[in-house]
XYZ file of C-alpha atoms in Angstrom:
263
model
C 0.000 0.000 0.000
C 1.417 3.344 -1.053
C 0.606 5.419 2.045
C 1.992 8.673 0.769
C 3.777 9.482 -2.453
C 2.302 12.728 -3.689
C 2.154 14.658 -0.410
C 5.087 16.907 -1.189
C 4.737 19.152 1.876
C 3.684 16.595 4.532
C 5.924 16.931 7.605
C 4.302 14.666 10.259
C 2.730 11.230 9.913
C 1.510 8.668 12.449
C 0.273 5.171 11.612
C -1.355 3.773 14.725
C -3.026 0.389 15.239
C -2.951 -0.660 11.584
C -2.989 -4.066 9.925
C -1.782 -3.386 6.402
C -1.065 -5.998 3.758
C 1.287 -6.579 2.208
C 3.526 -3.502 2.293
C 3.746 0.032 3.600
C 5.448 2.528 1.286
C 6.157 6.003 2.593
C 7.853 8.360 0.147
C 7.802 11.945 1.380
C 10.591 14.430 0.690
C 9.558 16.881 3.427
C 8.523 14.397 6.146
C 10.228 15.246 9.448
C 8.404 13.091 12.036
C 7.182 9.513 11.539
C 5.523 7.361 14.204
C 4.676 3.689 13.630
C 2.799 1.992 16.454
C 0.811 -1.271 16.688
C 1.508 -1.918 13.013
C 1.618 -5.311 11.283
C 2.668 -5.865 7.670
C 5.146 -7.754 5.500
C 7.388 -4.949 4.267
C 8.051 -1.324 5.157
C 9.727 1.076 2.721
C 10.574 4.535 4.061
C 12.125 7.087 1.706
C 12.235 10.336 3.660
C 15.491 12.258 3.227
C 14.325 15.046 5.574
C 13.140 12.695 8.348
C 14.522 13.758 11.718
C 12.466 11.709 14.200
C 11.474 8.054 13.828
C 9.449 6.345 16.561
C 8.752 2.618 16.203
C 6.780 0.770 18.859
C 5.009 -2.607 18.836
C 5.615 -3.121 15.137
C 5.936 -6.473 13.369
C 7.246 -6.839 9.823
C 9.415 -9.057 7.650
C 11.688 -6.484 6.043
C 12.277 -2.764 6.209
C 14.079 -0.324 3.900
C 14.979 3.054 5.355
C 16.437 6.021 3.516
C 16.680 8.758 6.141
C 20.072 10.429 6.074
C 18.906 13.341 8.257
C 17.644 11.187 11.144
C 18.556 12.668 14.529
C 16.113 10.991 16.957
C 15.287 7.297 17.170
C 12.819 5.835 19.665
C 12.161 2.115 19.559
C 10.560 -0.676 21.561
C 8.885 -4.047 20.918
C 10.042 -4.392 17.327
C 10.035 -7.715 15.448
C 11.712 -8.046 12.057
C 13.630 -10.420 9.808
C 15.490 -8.323 7.230
C 16.637 -4.755 7.242
C 18.052 -2.439 4.626
C 19.170 1.116 5.181
C 20.407 3.668 2.677
C 22.552 6.401 4.119
C 25.580 8.165 2.622
C 28.153 5.606 1.372
C 26.048 2.619 2.486
C 23.871 0.771 -0.011
C 22.478 -2.366 1.592
C 22.733 -4.453 4.735
C 20.796 -7.638 5.405
C 20.556 -10.009 8.309
C 19.668 -13.657 8.627
C 17.466 -15.103 11.338
C 14.670 -13.531 13.307
C 15.422 -10.705 15.705
C 13.100 -9.306 18.303
C 12.794 -6.105 20.312
C 15.416 -4.436 22.479
C 18.806 -3.599 20.995
C 18.615 -5.887 17.954
C 17.022 -3.372 15.611
C 19.583 -0.685 16.340
C 22.441 -3.203 16.349
C 21.602 -4.138 12.776
C 21.500 -0.496 11.763
C 25.025 0.212 12.985
C 26.394 -3.023 11.528
C 27.290 -4.924 14.692
C 26.423 -8.321 13.237
C 27.461 -7.673 9.694
C 30.717 -8.767 8.058
C 32.043 -6.033 5.828
C 29.471 -3.546 7.087
C 30.628 -3.958 10.661
C 31.971 -0.785 12.205
C 30.214 1.607 9.801
C 28.551 4.681 11.204
C 24.965 4.254 10.048
C 23.446 7.164 11.978
C 26.085 9.838 11.831
C 23.560 12.560 12.707
C 21.741 10.726 15.499
C 21.421 13.058 18.501
C 18.737 11.449 20.685
C 18.282 7.755 21.378
C 15.409 6.192 23.343
C 15.622 2.407 23.747
C 14.614 -0.570 25.873
C 17.535 -2.646 27.123
C 18.483 -5.450 29.483
C 21.715 -4.245 31.054
C 22.470 -7.734 32.413
C 22.225 -9.356 28.973
C 25.585 -9.938 27.294
C 24.204 -9.330 23.808
C 22.556 -6.081 24.808
C 25.642 -4.879 26.652
C 27.943 -5.510 23.701
C 25.431 -3.902 21.345
C 25.038 -0.819 23.530
C 28.803 -0.322 23.740
C 29.037 -0.676 19.962
C 26.180 1.751 19.330
C 27.607 4.402 21.666
C 30.958 4.086 19.940
C 29.541 4.401 16.418
C 26.725 6.904 16.944
C 29.250 9.564 17.817
C 26.841 12.522 17.921
C 24.437 11.207 20.574
C 23.657 13.943 23.097
C 20.608 12.447 24.846
C 20.371 8.812 25.927
C 17.168 7.452 27.489
C 17.125 3.838 28.696
C 14.099 1.831 29.803
C 15.750 -1.006 31.715
C 14.039 -4.357 31.246
C 14.407 -7.711 32.972
C 14.592 -11.193 31.563
C 11.200 -12.477 30.544
C 10.035 -15.686 28.890
C 7.983 -13.625 26.445
C 11.119 -12.726 24.509
C 12.003 -15.533 22.138
C 15.495 -16.843 22.600
C 16.070 -15.029 25.889
C 16.741 -16.755 29.170
C 18.294 -16.051 32.513
C 21.055 -18.585 31.821
C 24.508 -17.499 32.999
C 25.600 -17.906 29.369
C 23.453 -14.908 28.399
C 24.473 -12.678 31.292
C 27.004 -9.930 30.910
C 30.189 -10.590 32.851
C 30.912 -8.425 35.854
C 33.679 -6.005 35.016
C 32.603 -5.591 31.371
C 32.081 -1.840 31.655
C 35.352 -1.424 33.550
C 37.051 -3.076 30.570
C 35.361 -0.526 28.295
C 36.880 2.214 30.452
C 40.306 1.053 29.296
C 39.768 1.889 25.623
C 40.566 5.309 24.210
C 37.052 6.083 23.005
C 35.037 8.840 24.687
C 31.409 9.920 24.301
C 32.261 13.545 23.669
C 28.759 14.774 22.766
C 26.734 12.945 25.433
C 25.128 15.493 27.768
C 21.982 13.940 29.277
C 21.285 10.371 30.401
C 18.053 9.013 31.854
C 17.702 5.471 33.184
C 14.268 4.252 34.248
C 13.483 1.150 36.352
C 16.986 1.217 37.831
C 17.567 -1.361 40.603
C 21.119 -0.550 41.565
C 22.415 -3.948 40.515
C 26.190 -4.190 40.034
C 26.089 -4.134 36.221
C 23.742 -1.138 36.243
C 26.047 0.741 38.596
C 29.040 -0.235 36.483
C 27.354 1.225 33.406
C 26.449 4.461 35.198
C 30.044 4.857 36.378
C 31.281 4.045 32.880
C 29.253 6.900 31.408
C 30.546 9.296 34.053
C 34.103 8.238 33.261
C 33.803 8.357 29.471
C 31.475 11.314 28.811
C 33.433 14.471 29.627
C 30.535 16.774 28.657
C 27.886 14.880 30.621
C 25.782 17.461 32.454
C 22.815 15.572 33.858
C 22.141 11.958 34.847
C 18.615 11.094 35.981
C 18.138 7.723 37.655
C 14.579 6.601 38.396
C 14.676 3.656 40.780
C 12.406 0.670 40.259
C 9.852 -0.128 42.963
C 11.623 -3.462 43.482
C 14.985 -1.849 44.178
C 16.223 -3.210 47.518
C 17.362 -0.953 50.333
C 20.920 -2.200 49.911
C 20.927 -1.504 46.178
C 19.291 1.882 46.735
C 22.142 2.758 49.079
C 24.651 1.634 46.461
C 22.890 3.788 43.870
C 23.130 6.850 46.107
C 26.895 6.336 46.213
C 26.919 7.813 42.696
C 26.179 11.158 44.334
C 29.624 11.010 45.914
C 31.382 11.057 42.552
C 33.402 14.294 42.383
C 32.346 16.443 39.442
C 32.082 20.173 38.878
C 29.701 19.999 35.913
C 27.598 16.856 36.405
C 24.228 16.948 38.151
C 23.047 13.497 39.272
C 19.378 13.128 40.224
C 18.125 9.918 41.889
C 14.364 9.479 42.131
C 12.526 6.825 44.142
C 9.700 4.793 42.652
């Protein structure tokens, strides 16, 4: 279905709670904001060179093609897909095998984490704001997040919705084999890469677990321009972990404002 092709001046579009077959084609030269929510189809083709904000939530599809070189804000959650293709400057095509679901997988494909010769490319060179769901104890998510932060070098705002292991996510388990090793973020501190543009970080459903604290400290260590870190504690955060979280307030910094909110 060709949703828009002749709307030359359209700047904002939202497709909400749609079941479209077989394909969704969105070609809009002036489109700046696109929201896809509760959408089910086979293929999605987005050609929007002026697109600056893309929000994808609870969307299921088989393949997606995205041409959005001006994208600066990406918000994503509950995404299921099989193939992905993005066209940005100097990149023609990237495809994945297998079936990926939710969390960091979508973004990981976009920055080339899993992809042979495409690995290491900067897919979203203009990305400024990133809103994602993540399991900070999951080894795959941790590696992907480190890779994304390294390659999306212009990110200024990072918003994390911290999730826990759940049987509803295919292929996920609480097995020790899927858990991120303690000390992973300390190892990342040893590299020479810094997040020079990162200024604001928000982490919701924070429980003060060791890996979460390690990541918070990692950002403080590696983001020299970080001005504000907002931590919203989960209602299940224990008193001991809450105390450990408050220890972040003791970090010496002249420019960083750390805010810790209780559930």
